[in-house]
Short mmCIF file of C-alpha atoms in Angstrom, two decimals:
data_model
loop_
_atom_site.label_atom_id
_atom_site.label_comp_id
_atom_site.label_asym_id
_atom_site.label_seq_id
_atom_site.Cartn_x
_atom_site.Cartn_y
_atom_site.Cartn_z
CA MET A 211 7.76 -6.51 -8.04
CA LYS A 212 4.80 -7.00 -5.67
CA ARG A 213 4.98 -8.61 -2.28
CA ASP A 214 2.12 -9.59 -0.05
CA ALA A 215 2.08 -10.05 3.75
CA ARG A 216 0.50 -13.47 3.20
CA ALA A 217 3.77 -14.61 1.48
CA PRO A 218 6.52 -13.25 3.89
CA THR A 219 9.28 -15.45 2.54
CA LEU A 220 9.62 -13.35 -0.57
CA PRO A 221 12.75 -11.07 -0.63
CA ALA A 222 12.12 -7.46 0.65
CA THR A 223 13.92 -4.59 2.20
CA LYS A 224 14.59 -4.98 5.91
CA ASP A 225 12.37 -2.10 6.99
CA LEU A 226 9.50 -2.48 4.47
CA HIS A 227 8.79 -6.17 4.63
CA PRO A 228 5.01 -6.65 4.75
CA ALA A 229 5.27 -9.16 7.61
CA ARG A 230 7.33 -6.68 9.58
CA ILE A 231 4.71 -3.89 9.07
CA LEU A 232 1.92 -6.43 10.02
CA GLU A 233 3.79 -7.33 13.18
CA LEU A 234 3.84 -3.67 14.22
CA CYS A 235 0.20 -2.94 13.48
CA GLU A 236 -2.21 -3.12 16.39
CA THR A 237 -5.37 -2.85 14.42
CA LYS A 238 -7.81 -5.64 14.10
CA ARG A 239 -9.37 -4.56 10.78
CA LEU A 240 -7.18 -2.19 8.79
CA ALA A 241 -3.83 -3.07 7.21
CA ARG A 242 -4.33 -6.83 7.94
CA ARG A 243 -3.24 -7.53 4.35
CA ILE A 244 -0.27 -5.45 3.00
CA ILE A 245 0.82 -5.48 -0.55
CA LEU A 246 4.26 -3.86 -1.02
CA TYR A 247 5.65 -2.76 -4.32
CA GLU A 248 9.30 -1.94 -5.07
CA SER A 249 8.01 0.46 -7.74
CA VAL A 250 4.46 1.06 -8.92
CA ASP A 251 2.71 3.69 -11.19
CA SER A 252 0.49 4.61 -8.33
CA THR A 253 -0.63 3.04 -5.08
CA ASN A 254 -4.10 4.50 -5.53
CA ALA A 255 -4.38 3.00 -9.00
CA ALA A 256 -3.23 -0.38 -7.54
CA ALA A 257 -5.80 -0.02 -4.79
CA MET A 258 -8.59 0.78 -7.21
CA ALA A 259 -7.83 -2.14 -9.43
CA ALA A 260 -7.78 -4.58 -6.37
CA ALA A 261 -10.98 -3.05 -5.10
CA SER A 262 -12.56 -3.90 -8.49
CA ASP A 263 -11.17 -7.53 -8.09
CA GLY A 264 -12.95 -7.77 -4.71
CA ALA A 265 -10.03 -7.00 -2.30
CA SER A 266 -11.06 -6.68 1.18
CA GLU A 267 -11.51 -3.37 3.18
CA GLY A 268 -8.29 -2.42 4.99
CA THR A 269 -5.86 -3.73 2.41
CA LEU A 270 -2.67 -1.58 2.52
CA PHE A 271 -0.84 -0.77 -0.64
CA VAL A 272 2.66 0.39 0.06
CA ALA A 273 5.41 1.46 -2.55
CA GLU A 274 9.06 2.29 -2.02
CA HIS A 275 8.77 4.32 -5.18
CA GLN A 276 5.90 5.44 -7.38
CA THR A 277 6.17 6.71 -10.98
CA LEU A 278 2.78 8.33 -11.57
CA GLY A 279 1.32 9.24 -8.15
CA ARG A 280 -1.42 11.91 -8.03
CA GLY A 281 -1.88 14.55 -5.52
CA ARG A 282 -4.71 16.97 -4.78
CA LYS A 283 -6.24 18.84 -7.64
CA GLY A 284 -4.72 16.53 -10.19
CA ARG A 285 -1.10 17.59 -9.17
CA ARG A 286 1.62 15.08 -9.85
CA TRP A 287 3.02 13.40 -6.54
CA LEU A 288 6.60 12.58 -6.59
CA SER A 289 8.19 10.04 -4.36
CA ALA A 290 11.83 9.66 -3.95
CA ARG A 291 12.97 6.07 -3.23
CA GLY A 292 13.79 5.72 0.41
CA LYS A 293 12.79 9.31 1.22
CA SER A 294 8.92 9.29 1.35
CA LEU A 295 6.00 7.37 2.68
CA THR A 296 3.73 6.29 -0.16
CA PHE A 297 0.69 4.27 0.52
CA SER A 298 -3.12 3.82 -0.07
CA LEU A 299 -5.58 2.15 2.15
CA LEU A 300 -8.60 0.53 0.73
CA LEU A 301 -11.82 1.58 2.48
CA ARG A 302 -15.35 0.37 1.64
CA PRO A 303 -17.66 2.92 3.36
CA LYS A 304 -21.25 1.74 3.82
CA LYS A 305 -23.66 3.39 1.44
CA LYS A 306 -26.66 5.21 3.01
#
């Protein structure tokens, strides 16, 4: 299930509700849109798909659990539900 900070009435865990995260952020550009997944294959894959669809820079993808996360050098990234911080931040660096 996916939740978006622009739809804060959707059910969510107490601590990871997108609206609560947004309320705690003091940034003006990054993490102004937060998409929370209860479970996702990979936050990085979700971010790349959203980037292809035109998602704005600074969108934050957070998962309570991910099943196919990728670490450095192609290593598998395991995330235990409720025991890890799993997220990806969409950045769009300017090309030189």
